[in-house]
PDB file of C-alpha atoms in Angstrom:
ATOM      1  CA  MET A 535       0.000   0.000   0.000  1.00  0.00           C
ATOM      2  CA  LYS A 536       1.220   3.454  -0.861  1.00  0.00           C
ATOM      3  CA  GLN A 537       0.933   5.727   2.144  1.00  0.00           C
ATOM      4  CA  GLN A 538       0.668   9.499   2.119  1.00  0.00           C
ATOM      5  CA  GLN A 539       1.389  11.000   5.544  1.00  0.00           C
ATOM      6  CA  LYS A 540       0.941  14.657   4.692  1.00  0.00           C
ATOM      7  CA  THR A 541      -2.555  16.116   5.008  1.00  0.00           C
ATOM      8  CA  ILE A 542      -3.334  17.952   1.783  1.00  0.00           C
ATOM      9  CA  ASP A 543      -5.892  20.708   1.463  1.00  0.00           C
ATOM     10  CA  ALA A 544      -8.344  19.056  -0.919  1.00  0.00           C
ATOM     11  CA  VAL A 545      -8.993  15.913  -2.907  1.00  0.00           C
ATOM     12  CA  ILE A 546     -11.148  16.346  -5.993  1.00  0.00           C
ATOM     13  CA  VAL A 547     -12.886  13.153  -7.066  1.00  0.00           C
ATOM     14  CA  GLY A 548     -13.516  13.518 -10.801  1.00  0.00           C
ATOM     15  CA  GLY A 549     -11.192  15.254 -13.230  1.00  0.00           C
ATOM     16  CA  SER A 550     -13.511  16.486 -15.942  1.00  0.00           C
ATOM     17  CA  TYR A 551     -14.685  20.098 -16.366  1.00  0.00           C
ATOM     18  CA  ALA A 552     -16.009  20.791 -12.861  1.00  0.00           C
ATOM     19  CA  GLY A 553     -13.105  19.022 -11.171  1.00  0.00           C
ATOM     20  CA  LEU A 554     -10.499  20.742 -13.311  1.00  0.00           C
ATOM     21  CA  ALA A 555     -12.085  24.156 -12.768  1.00  0.00           C
ATOM     22  CA  ALA A 556     -12.054  23.594  -9.013  1.00  0.00           C
ATOM     23  CA  GLY A 557      -8.437  22.474  -9.239  1.00  0.00           C
ATOM     24  CA  MET A 558      -7.497  25.671 -11.038  1.00  0.00           C
ATOM     25  CA  ALA A 559      -9.220  27.878  -8.455  1.00  0.00           C
ATOM     26  CA  LEU A 560      -7.471  26.011  -5.644  1.00  0.00           C
ATOM     27  CA  GLY A 561      -4.131  25.923  -7.429  1.00  0.00           C
ATOM     28  CA  ARG A 562      -4.268  29.669  -7.903  1.00  0.00           C
ATOM     29  CA  SER A 563      -5.000  29.875  -4.180  1.00  0.00           C
ATOM     30  CA  MET A 564      -1.752  27.984  -3.519  1.00  0.00           C
ATOM     31  CA  ARG A 565      -3.570  24.985  -2.075  1.00  0.00           C
ATOM     32  CA  GLU A 566      -2.187  21.442  -2.169  1.00  0.00           C
ATOM     33  CA  VAL A 567      -4.687  19.565  -4.313  1.00  0.00           C
ATOM     34  CA  LEU A 568      -4.988  16.067  -5.745  1.00  0.00           C
ATOM     35  CA  ILE A 569      -7.428  15.393  -8.592  1.00  0.00           C
ATOM     36  CA  ILE A 570      -8.374  11.717  -8.978  1.00  0.00           C
ATOM     37  CA  ASP A 571     -10.135  10.705 -12.183  1.00  0.00           C
ATOM     38  CA  SER A 572     -11.290   7.275 -13.374  1.00  0.00           C
ATOM     39  CA  GLY A 573     -11.196   8.264 -17.059  1.00  0.00           C
ATOM     40  CA  LYS A 574     -14.889   7.531 -17.745  1.00  0.00           C
ATOM     41  CA  PRO A 575     -16.547  10.803 -18.843  1.00  0.00           C
ATOM     42  CA  CYS A 576     -20.274  10.612 -19.595  1.00  0.00           C
ATOM     43  CA  ASN A 577     -19.825  12.600 -22.833  1.00  0.00           C
ATOM     44  CA  ALA A 578     -17.140  10.310 -24.283  1.00  0.00           C
ATOM     45  CA  GLN A 579     -19.169   9.789 -27.487  1.00  0.00           C
ATOM     46  CA  THR A 580     -20.153  13.428 -27.991  1.00  0.00           C
ATOM     47  CA  PRO A 581     -18.310  14.809 -31.033  1.00  0.00           C
ATOM     48  CA  HIS A 582     -18.617  18.535 -30.244  1.00  0.00           C
ATOM     49  CA  ALA A 583     -19.306  20.753 -27.235  1.00  0.00           C
ATOM     50  CA  HIS A 584     -21.292  23.955 -27.581  1.00  0.00           C
ATOM     51  CA  ASN A 585     -22.362  27.037 -25.619  1.00  0.00           C
ATOM     52  CA  PHE A 586     -18.947  27.349 -23.994  1.00  0.00           C
ATOM     53  CA  LEU A 587     -17.423  30.681 -24.903  1.00  0.00           C
ATOM     54  CA  THR A 588     -14.067  30.424 -26.798  1.00  0.00           C
ATOM     55  CA  GLN A 589     -14.492  26.631 -27.163  1.00  0.00           C
ATOM     56  CA  ASP A 590     -17.733  26.376 -29.166  1.00  0.00           C
ATOM     57  CA  GLY A 591     -17.584  23.357 -31.472  1.00  0.00           C
ATOM     58  CA  ASN A 592     -14.403  21.931 -29.981  1.00  0.00           C
ATOM     59  CA  THR A 593     -14.329  18.279 -28.958  1.00  0.00           C
ATOM     60  CA  PRO A 594     -15.011  17.525 -25.270  1.00  0.00           C
ATOM     61  CA  SER A 595     -11.789  15.515 -25.052  1.00  0.00           C
ATOM     62  CA  ARG A 596      -9.714  18.398 -26.416  1.00  0.00           C
ATOM     63  CA  ILE A 597     -11.289  20.860 -23.983  1.00  0.00           C
ATOM     64  CA  ALA A 598     -10.531  18.497 -21.104  1.00  0.00           C
ATOM     65  CA  ALA A 599      -6.947  17.926 -22.286  1.00  0.00           C
ATOM     66  CA  LEU A 600      -6.316  21.663 -22.540  1.00  0.00           C
ATOM     67  CA  GLY A 601      -7.864  22.103 -19.109  1.00  0.00           C
ATOM     68  CA  ARG A 602      -5.550  19.502 -17.562  1.00  0.00           C
ATOM     69  CA  GLU A 603      -2.531  21.128 -19.178  1.00  0.00           C
ATOM     70  CA  GLN A 604      -3.428  24.531 -17.773  1.00  0.00           C
ATOM     71  CA  VAL A 605      -4.395  23.281 -14.322  1.00  0.00           C
ATOM     72  CA  LEU A 606      -1.237  21.211 -13.910  1.00  0.00           C
ATOM     73  CA  ALA A 607       0.858  24.277 -14.656  1.00  0.00           C
ATOM     74  CA  TYR A 608       0.172  25.163 -11.012  1.00  0.00           C
ATOM     75  CA  PRO A 609       2.800  23.305  -8.952  1.00  0.00           C
ATOM     76  CA  THR A 610       0.515  22.535  -6.002  1.00  0.00           C
ATOM     77  CA  VAL A 611      -1.974  20.577  -8.146  1.00  0.00           C
ATOM     78  CA  GLN A 612      -1.520  16.879  -8.969  1.00  0.00           C
ATOM     79  CA  PHE A 613      -3.637  14.666 -11.233  1.00  0.00           C
ATOM     80  CA  ILE A 614      -3.771  10.866 -11.175  1.00  0.00           C
ATOM     81  CA  THR A 615      -5.838   8.297 -13.041  1.00  0.00           C
ATOM     82  CA  ASP A 616      -7.330   6.092 -10.356  1.00  0.00           C
ATOM     83  CA  GLU A 617     -10.640   5.246  -8.721  1.00  0.00           C
ATOM     84  CA  VAL A 618     -11.705   6.318  -5.247  1.00  0.00           C
ATOM     85  CA  LEU A 619     -13.089   3.300  -3.406  1.00  0.00           C
ATOM     86  CA  ASP A 620     -13.790   4.768   0.005  1.00  0.00           C
ATOM     87  CA  VAL A 621     -13.871   8.000   1.985  1.00  0.00           C
ATOM     88  CA  THR A 622     -13.865   7.929   5.780  1.00  0.00           C
ATOM     89  CA  GLY A 623     -13.221  10.397   8.575  1.00  0.00           C
ATOM     90  CA  GLU A 624     -14.631  13.848   9.137  1.00  0.00           C
ATOM     91  CA  ASP A 625     -14.179  17.475   8.164  1.00  0.00           C
ATOM     92  CA  LEU A 626     -10.495  18.487   8.086  1.00  0.00           C
ATOM     93  CA  LEU A 627      -9.413  14.852   8.467  1.00  0.00           C
ATOM     94  CA  PHE A 628     -10.743  12.634   5.682  1.00  0.00           C
ATOM     95  CA  GLN A 629      -9.020   9.430   4.567  1.00  0.00           C
ATOM     96  CA  ILE A 630      -9.230   8.481   0.892  1.00  0.00           C
ATOM     97  CA  LYS A 631      -8.644   4.927  -0.342  1.00  0.00           C
ATOM     98  CA  THR A 632      -8.106   4.260  -4.064  1.00  0.00           C
ATOM     99  CA  ALA A 633      -8.174   1.193  -6.290  1.00  0.00           C
ATOM    100  CA  SER A 634      -4.401   1.336  -6.785  1.00  0.00           C
ATOM    101  CA  GLY A 635      -3.852   1.163  -3.017  1.00  0.00           C
ATOM    102  CA  GLN A 636      -3.167   4.807  -2.307  1.00  0.00           C
ATOM    103  CA  ARG A 637      -4.287   6.227   1.028  1.00  0.00           C
ATOM    104  CA  ILE A 638      -4.556   9.992   1.139  1.00  0.00           C
ATOM    105  CA  VAL A 639      -5.377  12.285   4.056  1.00  0.00           C
ATOM    106  CA  THR A 640      -7.151  15.514   3.173  1.00  0.00           C
ATOM    107  CA  LYS A 641      -9.011  18.382   4.794  1.00  0.00           C
ATOM    108  CA  LYS A 642     -11.771  18.741   2.195  1.00  0.00           C
ATOM    109  CA  VAL A 643     -13.338  16.505  -0.456  1.00  0.00           C
ATOM    110  CA  LEU A 644     -15.048  17.668  -3.639  1.00  0.00           C
ATOM    111  CA  PHE A 645     -17.129  15.215  -5.660  1.00  0.00           C
ATOM    112  CA  ALA A 646     -17.191  16.253  -9.314  1.00  0.00           C
ATOM    113  CA  THR A 647     -18.204  12.779 -10.407  1.00  0.00           C
ATOM    114  CA  GLY A 648     -21.101  13.474 -12.767  1.00  0.00           C
ATOM    115  CA  ILE A 649     -24.029  11.166 -13.443  1.00  0.00           C
ATOM    116  CA  LYS A 650     -24.659   7.939 -15.347  1.00  0.00           C
ATOM    117  CA  ASP A 651     -27.525   7.847 -17.849  1.00  0.00           C
ATOM    118  CA  GLN A 652     -29.850   4.839 -17.757  1.00  0.00           C
ATOM    119  CA  LEU A 653     -30.681   4.526 -21.438  1.00  0.00           C
ATOM    120  CA  PRO A 654     -33.829   2.836 -22.782  1.00  0.00           C
ATOM    121  CA  ASP A 655     -33.246  -0.696 -24.048  1.00  0.00           C
ATOM    122  CA  ILE A 656     -33.755   0.098 -27.732  1.00  0.00           C
ATOM    123  CA  ASP A 657     -31.424  -1.418 -30.304  1.00  0.00           C
ATOM    124  CA  GLY A 658     -29.004   1.223 -31.596  1.00  0.00           C
ATOM    125  CA  LEU A 659     -29.855   3.938 -29.087  1.00  0.00           C
ATOM    126  CA  ALA A 660     -26.719   3.636 -26.954  1.00  0.00           C
ATOM    127  CA  ALA A 661     -24.464   3.843 -30.031  1.00  0.00           C
ATOM    128  CA  CYS A 662     -26.122   7.143 -31.003  1.00  0.00           C
ATOM    129  CA  TRP A 663     -26.253   8.686 -27.522  1.00  0.00           C
ATOM    130  CA  GLY A 664     -24.623  12.120 -27.470  1.00  0.00           C
ATOM    131  CA  ILE A 665     -24.247  12.128 -31.270  1.00  0.00           C
ATOM    132  CA  SER A 666     -27.695  12.068 -32.853  1.00  0.00           C
ATOM    133  CA  VAL A 667     -29.755  10.777 -29.912  1.00  0.00           C
ATOM    134  CA  ILE A 668     -29.520  13.837 -27.720  1.00  0.00           C
ATOM    135  CA  HIS A 669     -30.906  15.343 -24.529  1.00  0.00           C
ATOM    136  CA  CYS A 670     -30.657  19.130 -24.811  1.00  0.00           C
ATOM    137  CA  PRO A 671     -31.611  21.556 -27.606  1.00  0.00           C
ATOM    138  CA  TYR A 672     -29.252  24.184 -26.205  1.00  0.00           C
ATOM    139  CA  CYS A 673     -26.352  21.749 -26.595  1.00  0.00           C
ATOM    140  CA  HIS A 674     -27.332  20.204 -29.937  1.00  0.00           C
ATOM    141  CA  GLY A 675     -30.445  21.873 -31.333  1.00  0.00           C
ATOM    142  CA  TYR A 676     -28.674  24.288 -33.650  1.00  0.00           C
ATOM    143  CA  GLU A 677     -26.860  21.471 -35.467  1.00  0.00           C
ATOM    144  CA  TYR A 678     -30.200  19.746 -36.167  1.00  0.00           C
ATOM    145  CA  ARG A 679     -32.262  22.857 -36.800  1.00  0.00           C
ATOM    146  CA  SER A 680     -35.079  22.398 -39.344  1.00  0.00           C
ATOM    147  CA  GLU A 681     -34.187  18.696 -39.721  1.00  0.00           C
ATOM    148  CA  PRO A 682     -36.619  15.756 -39.294  1.00  0.00           C
ATOM    149  CA  THR A 683     -36.427  15.187 -35.552  1.00  0.00           C
ATOM    150  CA  GLY A 684     -38.050  12.890 -33.005  1.00  0.00           C
ATOM    151  CA  LEU A 685     -38.780  13.210 -29.315  1.00  0.00           C
ATOM    152  CA  LEU A 686     -38.971  10.034 -27.195  1.00  0.00           C
ATOM    153  CA  MET A 687     -41.114  11.004 -24.228  1.00  0.00           C
ATOM    154  CA  ASN A 688     -44.585  10.655 -22.729  1.00  0.00           C
ATOM    155  CA  GLY A 689     -46.771  12.390 -20.159  1.00  0.00           C
ATOM    156  CA  GLU A 690     -46.993  16.032 -19.118  1.00  0.00           C
ATOM    157  CA  MET A 691     -43.279  16.650 -19.615  1.00  0.00           C
ATOM    158  CA  ALA A 692     -43.581  15.592 -23.254  1.00  0.00           C
ATOM    159  CA  PHE A 693     -45.934  18.487 -23.966  1.00  0.00           C
ATOM    160  CA  GLU A 694     -43.493  21.105 -22.653  1.00  0.00           C
ATOM    161  CA  LYS A 695     -40.442  19.471 -24.239  1.00  0.00           C
ATOM    162  CA  ALA A 696     -42.161  19.159 -27.625  1.00  0.00           C
ATOM    163  CA  ARG A 697     -43.127  22.834 -27.588  1.00  0.00           C
ATOM    164  CA  MET A 698     -39.524  23.750 -26.799  1.00  0.00           C
ATOM    165  CA  ILE A 699     -37.928  21.603 -29.525  1.00  0.00           C
ATOM    166  CA  HIS A 700     -40.515  22.874 -32.019  1.00  0.00           C
ATOM    167  CA  HIS A 701     -38.658  26.197 -31.830  1.00  0.00           C
ATOM    168  CA  TRP A 702     -35.616  24.559 -33.469  1.00  0.00           C
ATOM    169  CA  THR A 703     -37.477  22.396 -35.979  1.00  0.00           C
ATOM    170  CA  LYS A 704     -41.035  22.229 -37.285  1.00  0.00           C
ATOM    171  CA  GLN A 705     -40.422  18.670 -38.574  1.00  0.00           C
ATOM    172  CA  LEU A 706     -41.067  17.061 -35.212  1.00  0.00           C
ATOM    173  CA  THR A 707     -42.493  13.649 -34.351  1.00  0.00           C
ATOM    174  CA  LEU A 708     -43.342  12.760 -30.749  1.00  0.00           C
ATOM    175  CA  PHE A 709     -42.852   9.063 -29.946  1.00  0.00           C
ATOM    176  CA  THR A 710     -44.712   8.151 -26.754  1.00  0.00           C
ATOM    177  CA  ASN A 711     -43.402   4.543 -26.971  1.00  0.00           C
ATOM    178  CA  GLY A 712     -46.790   3.170 -25.987  1.00  0.00           C
ATOM    179  CA  GLU A 713     -50.200   4.588 -25.202  1.00  0.00           C
ATOM    180  CA  SER A 714     -50.061   8.357 -24.897  1.00  0.00           C
ATOM    181  CA  THR A 715     -50.553   9.835 -21.421  1.00  0.00           C
ATOM    182  CA  ILE A 716     -50.279  13.440 -22.576  1.00  0.00           C
ATOM    183  CA  GLY A 717     -53.994  14.058 -22.243  1.00  0.00           C
ATOM    184  CA  ASP A 718     -55.852  17.089 -23.581  1.00  0.00           C
ATOM    185  CA  ALA A 719     -52.581  18.789 -24.586  1.00  0.00           C
ATOM    186  CA  GLU A 720     -52.360  16.421 -27.564  1.00  0.00           C
ATOM    187  CA  ARG A 721     -54.718  18.673 -29.490  1.00  0.00           C
ATOM    188  CA  GLN A 722     -52.406  21.660 -29.036  1.00  0.00           C
ATOM    189  CA  LEU A 723     -49.424  19.664 -30.270  1.00  0.00           C
ATOM    190  CA  SER A 724     -51.366  18.488 -33.315  1.00  0.00           C
ATOM    191  CA  GLU A 725     -52.345  22.070 -34.090  1.00  0.00           C
ATOM    192  CA  MET A 726     -48.627  22.922 -34.091  1.00  0.00           C
ATOM    193  CA  GLY A 727     -48.036  20.229 -36.714  1.00  0.00           C
ATOM    194  CA  ILE A 728     -46.330  17.831 -34.294  1.00  0.00           C
ATOM    195  CA  VAL A 729     -47.059  14.209 -35.220  1.00  0.00           C
ATOM    196  CA  ILE A 730     -47.740  11.851 -32.287  1.00  0.00           C
ATOM    197  CA  VAL A 731     -46.801   8.167 -32.694  1.00  0.00           C
ATOM    198  CA  GLU A 732     -47.813   5.684 -29.979  1.00  0.00           C
ATOM    199  CA  THR A 733     -46.317   2.547 -31.561  1.00  0.00           C
ATOM    200  CA  PRO A 734     -43.186   1.575 -29.588  1.00  0.00           C
ATOM    201  CA  LEU A 735     -39.705   1.922 -31.062  1.00  0.00           C
ATOM    202  CA  GLN A 736     -37.909  -1.302 -31.915  1.00  0.00           C
ATOM    203  CA  LYS A 737     -34.657  -0.174 -33.484  1.00  0.00           C
ATOM    204  CA  ILE A 738     -32.619   2.868 -34.388  1.00  0.00           C
ATOM    205  CA  VAL A 739     -30.851   2.633 -37.743  1.00  0.00           C
ATOM    206  CA  HIS A 740     -27.670   4.692 -37.862  1.00  0.00           C
ATOM    207  CA  THR A 741     -24.246   5.083 -39.445  1.00  0.00           C
ATOM    208  CA  ASP A 742     -21.460   5.496 -36.875  1.00  0.00           C
ATOM    209  CA  GLY A 743     -23.915   7.006 -34.407  1.00  0.00           C
ATOM    210  CA  TYR A 744     -25.635   9.302 -36.914  1.00  0.00           C
ATOM    211  CA  LEU A 745     -29.311   8.461 -37.147  1.00  0.00           C
ATOM    212  CA  ASN A 746     -30.995   7.544 -40.441  1.00  0.00           C
ATOM    213  CA  GLN A 747     -34.369   6.247 -39.325  1.00  0.00           C
ATOM    214  CA  VAL A 748     -36.260   4.549 -36.523  1.00  0.00           C
ATOM    215  CA  VAL A 749     -38.084   1.251 -36.942  1.00  0.00           C
ATOM    216  CA  LEU A 750     -41.340   0.741 -35.035  1.00  0.00           C
ATOM    217  CA  THR A 751     -42.584  -2.570 -33.629  1.00  0.00           C
ATOM    218  CA  ASP A 752     -45.228  -2.722 -36.360  1.00  0.00           C
ATOM    219  CA  GLY A 753     -42.503  -2.578 -39.039  1.00  0.00           C
ATOM    220  CA  ASN A 754     -43.126   1.026 -40.078  1.00  0.00           C
ATOM    221  CA  LYS A 755     -40.105   3.278 -40.462  1.00  0.00           C
ATOM    222  CA  VAL A 756     -39.704   7.001 -39.815  1.00  0.00           C
ATOM    223  CA  ALA A 757     -36.779   8.918 -41.326  1.00  0.00           C
ATOM    224  CA  LEU A 758     -35.033  11.101 -38.738  1.00  0.00           C
ATOM    225  CA  GLN A 759     -31.787  13.015 -38.355  1.00  0.00           C
ATOM    226  CA  ALA A 760     -32.020  13.413 -34.584  1.00  0.00           C
ATOM    227  CA  LEU A 761     -33.944  11.991 -31.641  1.00  0.00           C
ATOM    228  CA  TYR A 762     -34.290  13.713 -28.281  1.00  0.00           C
ATOM    229  CA  ALA A 763     -34.541  11.269 -25.384  1.00  0.00           C
ATOM    230  CA  HIS A 764     -35.088  11.919 -21.711  1.00  0.00           C
ATOM    231  CA  ALA A 765     -33.099   9.226 -19.912  1.00  0.00           C
ATOM    232  CA  PRO A 766     -33.268   8.674 -16.155  1.00  0.00           C
ATOM    233  CA  PHE A 767     -29.925   8.698 -14.363  1.00  0.00           C
ATOM    234  CA  ILE A 768     -28.082   7.584 -11.262  1.00  0.00           C
ATOM    235  CA  GLN A 769     -25.124   9.175  -9.549  1.00  0.00           C
ATOM    236  CA  HIS A 770     -21.905   8.076 -11.265  1.00  0.00           C
ATOM    237  CA  ASN A 771     -20.353   7.580  -7.836  1.00  0.00           C
ATOM    238  CA  SER A 772     -22.350   6.222  -4.886  1.00  0.00           C
ATOM    239  CA  LEU A 773     -19.908   7.424  -2.215  1.00  0.00           C
ATOM    240  CA  PRO A 774     -21.575  10.807  -1.526  1.00  0.00           C
ATOM    241  CA  GLU A 775     -24.842   9.068  -0.653  1.00  0.00           C
ATOM    242  CA  LYS A 776     -23.016   6.467   1.465  1.00  0.00           C
ATOM    243  CA  LEU A 777     -21.341   9.333   3.329  1.00  0.00           C
ATOM    244  CA  GLY A 778     -24.755  10.772   4.135  1.00  0.00           C
ATOM    245  CA  CYS A 779     -25.051  13.450   1.464  1.00  0.00           C
ATOM    246  CA  VAL A 780     -28.738  14.108   0.861  1.00  0.00           C
ATOM    247  CA  LEU A 781     -30.071  13.812  -2.685  1.00  0.00           C
ATOM    248  CA  SER A 782     -32.834  15.985  -4.099  1.00  0.00           C
ATOM    249  CA  GLU A 783     -36.094  14.586  -5.501  1.00  0.00           C
ATOM    250  CA  SER A 784     -34.505  14.725  -8.961  1.00  0.00           C
ATOM    251  CA  GLY A 785     -31.614  12.517  -7.788  1.00  0.00           C
ATOM    252  CA  HIS A 786     -28.959  15.246  -7.686  1.00  0.00           C
ATOM    253  CA  ILE A 787     -26.678  15.874  -4.707  1.00  0.00           C
ATOM    254  CA  LYS A 788     -28.106  18.692  -2.620  1.00  0.00           C
ATOM    255  CA  VAL A 789     -25.702  21.627  -2.268  1.00  0.00           C
ATOM    256  CA  ASP A 790     -26.040  25.147  -0.917  1.00  0.00           C
ATOM    257  CA  VAL A 791     -24.839  28.339  -2.614  1.00  0.00           C
ATOM    258  CA  PHE A 792     -21.297  27.474  -1.490  1.00  0.00           C
ATOM    259  CA  GLN A 793     -21.415  24.034  -3.215  1.00  0.00           C
ATOM    260  CA  LYS A 794     -21.470  22.415   0.252  1.00  0.00           C
ATOM    261  CA  THR A 795     -23.339  19.145   0.616  1.00  0.00           C
ATOM    262  CA  THR A 796     -25.232  18.254   3.789  1.00  0.00           C
ATOM    263  CA  VAL A 797     -22.073  16.591   5.178  1.00  0.00           C
ATOM    264  CA  PRO A 798     -19.480  19.001   6.658  1.00  0.00           C
ATOM    265  CA  GLY A 799     -16.305  19.170   4.589  1.00  0.00           C
ATOM    266  CA  ILE A 800     -17.848  17.440   1.547  1.00  0.00           C
ATOM    267  CA  TYR A 801     -18.541  19.566  -1.539  1.00  0.00           C
ATOM    268  CA  ALA A 802     -20.041  18.692  -4.924  1.00  0.00           C
ATOM    269  CA  ALA A 803     -20.054  20.374  -8.335  1.00  0.00           C
ATOM    270  CA  GLY A 804     -20.940  19.648 -11.942  1.00  0.00           C
ATOM    271  CA  ASP A 805     -23.612  17.424 -13.467  1.00  0.00           C
ATOM    272  CA  ASN A 806     -24.143  15.573 -10.186  1.00  0.00           C
ATOM    273  CA  VAL A 807     -25.771  18.669  -8.616  1.00  0.00           C
ATOM    274  CA  THR A 808     -27.835  20.241 -11.396  1.00  0.00           C
ATOM    275  CA  MET A 809     -30.153  19.485 -14.320  1.00  0.00           C
ATOM    276  CA  LEU A 810     -28.266  22.089 -16.393  1.00  0.00           C
ATOM    277  CA  ARG A 811     -25.835  19.726 -18.115  1.00  0.00           C
ATOM    278  CA  SER A 812     -23.214  21.629 -20.074  1.00  0.00           C
ATOM    279  CA  VAL A 813     -19.481  22.235 -20.054  1.00  0.00           C
ATOM    280  CA  ALA A 814     -20.002  25.894 -19.187  1.00  0.00           C
ATOM    281  CA  THR A 815     -22.252  25.127 -16.211  1.00  0.00           C
ATOM    282  CA  ALA A 816     -19.853  22.469 -14.911  1.00  0.00           C
ATOM    283  CA  VAL A 817     -16.891  24.854 -15.150  1.00  0.00           C
ATOM    284  CA  ALA A 818     -18.834  27.582 -13.348  1.00  0.00           C
ATOM    285  CA  SER A 819     -19.857  25.357 -10.430  1.00  0.00           C
ATOM    286  CA  GLY A 820     -16.362  23.874 -10.176  1.00  0.00           C
ATOM    287  CA  THR A 821     -14.774  27.310 -10.035  1.00  0.00           C
ATOM    288  CA  SER A 822     -17.220  28.310  -7.298  1.00  0.00           C
ATOM    289  CA  ALA A 823     -16.518  25.142  -5.324  1.00  0.00           C
ATOM    290  CA  GLY A 824     -12.761  25.701  -5.471  1.00  0.00           C
ATOM    291  CA  ALA A 825     -13.097  29.298  -4.320  1.00  0.00           C
ATOM    292  CA  PHE A 826     -15.462  28.385  -1.477  1.00  0.00           C
ATOM    293  CA  ILE A 827     -13.221  25.546  -0.280  1.00  0.00           C
ATOM    294  CA  ASN A 828     -10.279  27.941  -0.136  1.00  0.00           C
ATOM    295  CA  HIS A 829     -12.413  30.497   1.711  1.00  0.00           C
ATOM    296  CA  ALA A 830     -13.490  27.879   4.248  1.00  0.00           C
ATOM    297  CA  LEU A 831      -9.847  26.915   4.895  1.00  0.00           C
ATOM    298  CA  ILE A 832      -8.886  30.561   5.389  1.00  0.00           C
ATOM    299  CA  MET A 833     -11.737  31.025   7.860  1.00  0.00           C
ATOM    300  CA  GLY A 834     -10.528  28.168  10.028  1.00  0.00           C
ATOM    301  CA  GLY A 835     -11.557  25.223   7.932  1.00  0.00           C
ATOM    302  CA  TYR A 836     -15.307  25.177   8.483  1.00  0.00           C
TER     303      TYR A 836
END
């Protein structure tokens, strides 16, 4: 077992955008920081990131690589590829155990671990996720503007989501994947020219993740360029919940305005705390978390 005797200021679990941004804020505050990343980003398939000023259209991997390069220019910041298996202890004296056998003692812990999408079991959907099967019109809508587009959703939320996506494309088909539970709002969607299909999806036909058409269980086919899907999720890392961090009704880690969880000394930032999933939002919350952790240490640690 590798043993680290020195107590460092902060361990950041997760080295993507939120974690790197927090590392930069702490590095510029001359704090001893270790970023631990498992190398499993949720946007690994996504070809381009958008709505991030100066980086619009760049690849997520390139943005992350540039971020690591800039963060590691600060001598008090270290980055390792590893997996955190356990966190014990209390505020100002946490013990971190990793898969490689490292044991690290730290004052503060930041979870920037993201979430894990639970995709519908439809043939071809996973291969298209983040490419042409998408979740957010602000992230991807412009690229598929005015194109034949589908929305895989049912219930009250489907009405609001369909109206939103209709702004980007008028060629919209709503797939309820079974009997519609939208109710009276169906008439309003039909008046907008939105086609509603109740027959379940069987398969998504694509080329290298780029959608061509969807095949329904009755054999009918619908040509599409993009499909919006609302996938449920779980926390990518279960440790915050095991430590006692409270989750919101939506399944996100509850944090206050200082990115503090409900457990003293434990912070969280990025996709694991908010429904606003974007590089820009993750960077913003990570920067805030780093600044607030430094402020807490200055004020006596709490």
